[in-house]
Amino acid sequence: MKTLQLDFNRNPSVVPWLGLLLTVIGIVAVLWVMTQLDVAKENKTQIEIREDEVALRIKQLESKRLAAQQASPVSEKVGKIVLSQTFNPEAGIAILEEVWLPEIALTRLEVANLERDIKLELEAKTLNDVLLFVDRLNQHPAVKQVSLARNSSKVGDPFKPAVASIEIFWRDDRPSETKASAITSVSTGAAR
């Protein structure tokens, strides 16, 4: 209900409370946003400073690593060669001899000592013979992993033999003291 105005010479006026309240809330919101922007800018500058410090540390470590590598690149190569000579490829070839099938013909054999890896290219009468060979390899306890890289059949040959590429990784079954002595000889050879 409106208040009764008895002074007829004065214009009636109402205080706009709602407008004043909304104006005050707007001013408070603008001030809060401005302080949040200042906090965000400060956080951004701190993050940029940290990123610069980390990039500087990475550059320093990389330069130290490169300097050390340039100082003795030969010893690192010699160490890898000596380590690769400690592995015996006969262990991998012995695995092949144990699981070999007479239906399989070997066309290519590549042995990598350091990785204990054998890459085979072979031919067989059928694809089932190749798969049986892969299964026998997988069941061998000294074999870590076998992968059949590709298989196909020779189209030009009237018998259409299966052609496959297989990669075999074998485990290092040397005693622990042999491994330790190999690593020690590599590290002493690198120190010279």
Short mmCIF file of C-alpha atoms in Angstrom, two decimals:
data_model
loop_
_atom_site.label_atom_id
_atom_site.label_comp_id
_atom_site.label_asym_id
_atom_site.label_seq_id
_atom_site.Cartn_x
_atom_site.Cartn_y
_atom_site.Cartn_z
CA MET A 1 0.00 0.00 0.00
CA LYS A 2 1.26 3.47 -0.89
CA THR A 3 2.00 6.02 1.71
CA LEU A 4 -0.36 8.94 1.80
CA GLN A 5 1.29 12.20 0.73
CA LEU A 6 -0.19 15.23 2.38
CA ASP A 7 2.18 17.89 1.03
CA PHE A 8 0.76 18.67 -2.39
CA ASN A 9 3.55 21.09 -3.39
CA ARG A 10 6.22 18.43 -3.41
CA ASN A 11 6.53 15.82 -6.19
CA PRO A 12 6.10 12.26 -5.02
CA SER A 13 9.38 10.32 -5.02
CA VAL A 14 10.28 6.69 -4.36
CA VAL A 15 13.77 5.50 -3.50
CA PRO A 16 14.84 2.85 -6.13
CA TRP A 17 16.15 0.26 -3.66
CA LEU A 18 16.25 -2.57 -6.19
CA GLY A 19 18.32 -0.57 -8.69
CA LEU A 20 20.77 0.52 -6.01
CA LEU A 21 21.15 -3.06 -4.81
CA LEU A 22 21.82 -4.36 -8.35
CA THR A 23 24.36 -1.57 -8.95
CA VAL A 24 26.25 -2.44 -5.75
CA ILE A 25 26.25 -6.17 -6.69
CA GLY A 26 27.56 -5.31 -10.17
CA ILE A 27 30.38 -3.17 -8.74
CA VAL A 28 31.36 -5.96 -6.31
CA ALA A 29 31.33 -8.52 -9.17
CA VAL A 30 33.55 -6.32 -11.37
CA LEU A 31 36.04 -5.82 -8.50
CA TRP A 32 36.12 -9.59 -7.81
CA VAL A 33 36.75 -10.37 -11.51
CA MET A 34 39.55 -7.81 -11.63
CA THR A 35 41.27 -9.34 -8.59
CA GLN A 36 40.93 -12.84 -10.13
CA LEU A 37 42.54 -11.56 -13.33
CA ASP A 38 45.43 -10.15 -11.31
CA VAL A 39 45.85 -13.50 -9.50
CA ALA A 40 45.78 -15.36 -12.85
CA LYS A 41 48.42 -13.03 -14.32
CA GLU A 42 50.64 -13.58 -11.29
CA ASN A 43 50.23 -17.37 -11.58
CA LYS A 44 51.07 -17.18 -15.28
CA THR A 45 54.28 -15.27 -14.63
CA GLN A 46 55.30 -17.77 -11.92
CA ILE A 47 54.66 -20.70 -14.30
CA GLU A 48 56.69 -19.01 -17.04
CA ILE A 49 59.56 -18.50 -14.61
CA ARG A 50 59.43 -22.18 -13.60
CA GLU A 51 59.31 -23.27 -17.25
CA ASP A 52 62.38 -21.16 -17.99
CA GLU A 53 64.22 -22.71 -15.03
CA VAL A 54 63.32 -26.23 -16.17
CA ALA A 55 64.36 -25.49 -19.76
CA LEU A 56 67.68 -24.13 -18.49
CA ARG A 57 68.26 -27.26 -16.38
CA ILE A 58 67.45 -29.50 -19.36
CA LYS A 59 69.90 -27.57 -21.54
CA GLN A 60 72.60 -27.84 -18.88
CA LEU A 61 72.07 -31.60 -18.49
CA GLU A 62 72.07 -32.07 -22.27
CA SER A 63 75.28 -30.09 -22.64
CA LYS A 64 76.91 -32.14 -19.86
CA ARG A 65 75.79 -35.38 -21.53
CA LEU A 66 77.09 -34.26 -24.91
CA ALA A 67 80.40 -33.18 -23.39
CA ALA A 68 80.76 -36.56 -21.68
CA GLN A 69 79.82 -38.37 -24.87
CA GLN A 70 82.30 -36.35 -26.93
CA ALA A 71 84.99 -37.04 -24.37
CA SER A 72 84.66 -40.82 -24.68
CA PRO A 73 82.57 -41.94 -27.69
CA VAL A 74 84.98 -44.80 -28.38
CA SER A 75 84.63 -46.33 -24.91
CA GLU A 76 80.84 -46.47 -25.24
CA LYS A 77 81.09 -48.22 -28.61
CA VAL A 78 83.73 -50.60 -27.31
CA GLY A 79 81.54 -51.38 -24.30
CA LYS A 80 78.60 -52.30 -26.53
CA ILE A 81 80.81 -54.50 -28.69
CA VAL A 82 82.30 -56.28 -25.68
CA LEU A 83 78.84 -56.79 -24.21
CA SER A 84 77.53 -58.22 -27.47
CA GLN A 85 80.42 -60.67 -27.55
CA THR A 86 79.46 -62.04 -24.15
CA PHE A 87 76.19 -63.38 -25.54
CA ASN A 88 76.40 -66.75 -27.21
CA PRO A 89 74.47 -67.14 -30.48
CA GLU A 90 74.71 -70.90 -30.11
CA ALA A 91 71.92 -70.78 -27.52
CA GLY A 92 69.50 -69.39 -30.12
CA ILE A 93 70.68 -71.81 -32.79
CA ALA A 94 70.29 -74.71 -30.33
CA ILE A 95 66.66 -73.69 -29.83
CA LEU A 96 66.13 -73.86 -33.60
CA GLU A 97 67.73 -77.31 -33.74
CA GLU A 98 65.42 -78.60 -30.99
CA VAL A 99 62.15 -77.47 -32.59
CA TRP A 100 63.09 -77.85 -36.26
CA LEU A 101 60.69 -79.77 -38.55
CA PRO A 102 61.82 -81.58 -41.71
CA GLU A 103 58.98 -79.90 -43.64
CA ILE A 104 60.62 -76.48 -43.12
CA ALA A 105 63.30 -75.14 -45.50
CA LEU A 106 65.43 -72.24 -44.30
CA THR A 107 66.10 -69.52 -46.90
CA ARG A 108 67.65 -66.86 -44.66
CA LEU A 109 68.97 -66.72 -41.10
CA GLU A 110 70.12 -63.58 -39.28
CA VAL A 111 71.35 -63.70 -35.66
CA ALA A 112 71.81 -60.58 -33.51
CA ASN A 113 73.87 -61.34 -30.39
CA LEU A 114 73.20 -58.23 -28.34
CA GLU A 115 69.43 -58.32 -28.76
CA ARG A 116 69.30 -62.15 -28.55
CA ASP A 117 67.25 -62.07 -31.74
CA ILE A 118 66.99 -64.46 -34.71
CA LYS A 119 65.24 -63.46 -37.93
CA LEU A 120 64.24 -66.35 -40.19
CA GLU A 121 62.85 -66.52 -43.67
CA LEU A 122 61.60 -69.98 -44.49
CA GLU A 123 59.51 -72.06 -46.84
CA ALA A 124 57.20 -74.92 -45.98
CA LYS A 125 54.86 -77.25 -47.83
CA THR A 126 51.79 -75.71 -46.21
CA LEU A 127 50.87 -72.83 -43.94
CA ASN A 128 49.96 -75.37 -41.24
CA ASP A 129 53.60 -76.50 -41.14
CA VAL A 130 54.70 -72.89 -40.54
CA LEU A 131 52.11 -72.43 -37.80
CA LEU A 132 53.13 -75.72 -36.16
CA PHE A 133 56.74 -74.52 -36.18
CA VAL A 134 55.71 -71.21 -34.55
CA ASP A 135 53.72 -73.09 -31.90
CA ARG A 136 56.68 -75.34 -31.12
CA LEU A 137 58.88 -72.25 -30.75
CA ASN A 138 56.36 -70.60 -28.41
CA GLN A 139 56.30 -73.69 -26.19
CA HIS A 140 60.09 -73.81 -25.81
CA PRO A 141 61.10 -72.56 -22.32
CA ALA A 142 64.16 -70.62 -23.55
CA VAL A 143 62.14 -68.56 -26.05
CA LYS A 144 60.92 -65.20 -24.80
CA GLN A 145 58.84 -64.10 -27.82
CA VAL A 146 58.05 -65.33 -31.33
CA SER A 147 56.41 -63.19 -33.96
CA LEU A 148 55.25 -64.21 -37.40
CA ALA A 149 56.09 -61.11 -39.41
CA ARG A 150 54.54 -62.18 -42.73
CA ASN A 151 53.33 -65.25 -44.52
CA SER A 152 52.22 -65.89 -48.09
CA SER A 153 52.36 -68.53 -50.76
CA LYS A 154 54.51 -68.54 -53.90
CA VAL A 155 52.18 -67.95 -56.82
CA GLY A 156 54.65 -68.87 -59.60
CA ASP A 157 55.55 -72.24 -58.06
CA PRO A 158 53.21 -75.13 -59.10
CA PHE A 159 53.36 -76.62 -55.55
CA LYS A 160 52.55 -73.21 -53.99
CA PRO A 161 54.72 -73.50 -50.85
CA ALA A 162 54.12 -71.24 -47.86
CA VAL A 163 56.73 -68.50 -47.37
CA ALA A 164 57.09 -66.84 -43.95
CA SER A 165 59.26 -64.47 -41.93
CA ILE A 166 59.65 -65.19 -38.23
CA GLU A 167 61.45 -63.27 -35.49
CA ILE A 168 62.55 -65.09 -32.32
CA PHE A 169 63.84 -63.55 -29.07
CA TRP A 170 65.50 -65.94 -26.62
CA ARG A 171 66.22 -65.56 -22.92
CA ASP A 172 69.67 -65.05 -21.44
CA ASP A 173 70.18 -68.30 -19.51
CA ARG A 174 73.70 -67.56 -18.32
CA PRO A 175 74.34 -67.81 -14.57
CA SER A 176 74.18 -64.54 -12.64
CA GLU A 177 77.92 -64.51 -11.90
CA THR A 178 78.69 -64.76 -15.63
CA LYS A 179 76.44 -61.77 -16.31
CA ALA A 180 78.06 -59.80 -13.49
CA SER A 181 81.56 -60.56 -14.74
CA ALA A 182 80.57 -59.53 -18.28
CA ILE A 183 79.15 -56.24 -17.03
CA THR A 184 82.22 -55.65 -14.84
CA SER A 185 84.56 -56.27 -17.76
CA VAL A 186 82.54 -53.88 -19.91
CA SER A 187 82.61 -51.15 -17.26
CA THR A 188 86.36 -51.56 -16.61
CA GLY A 189 87.01 -51.57 -20.35
CA ALA A 190 85.00 -48.37 -20.71
CA ALA A 191 86.88 -46.74 -17.83
CA ARG A 192 90.22 -47.28 -19.55
#
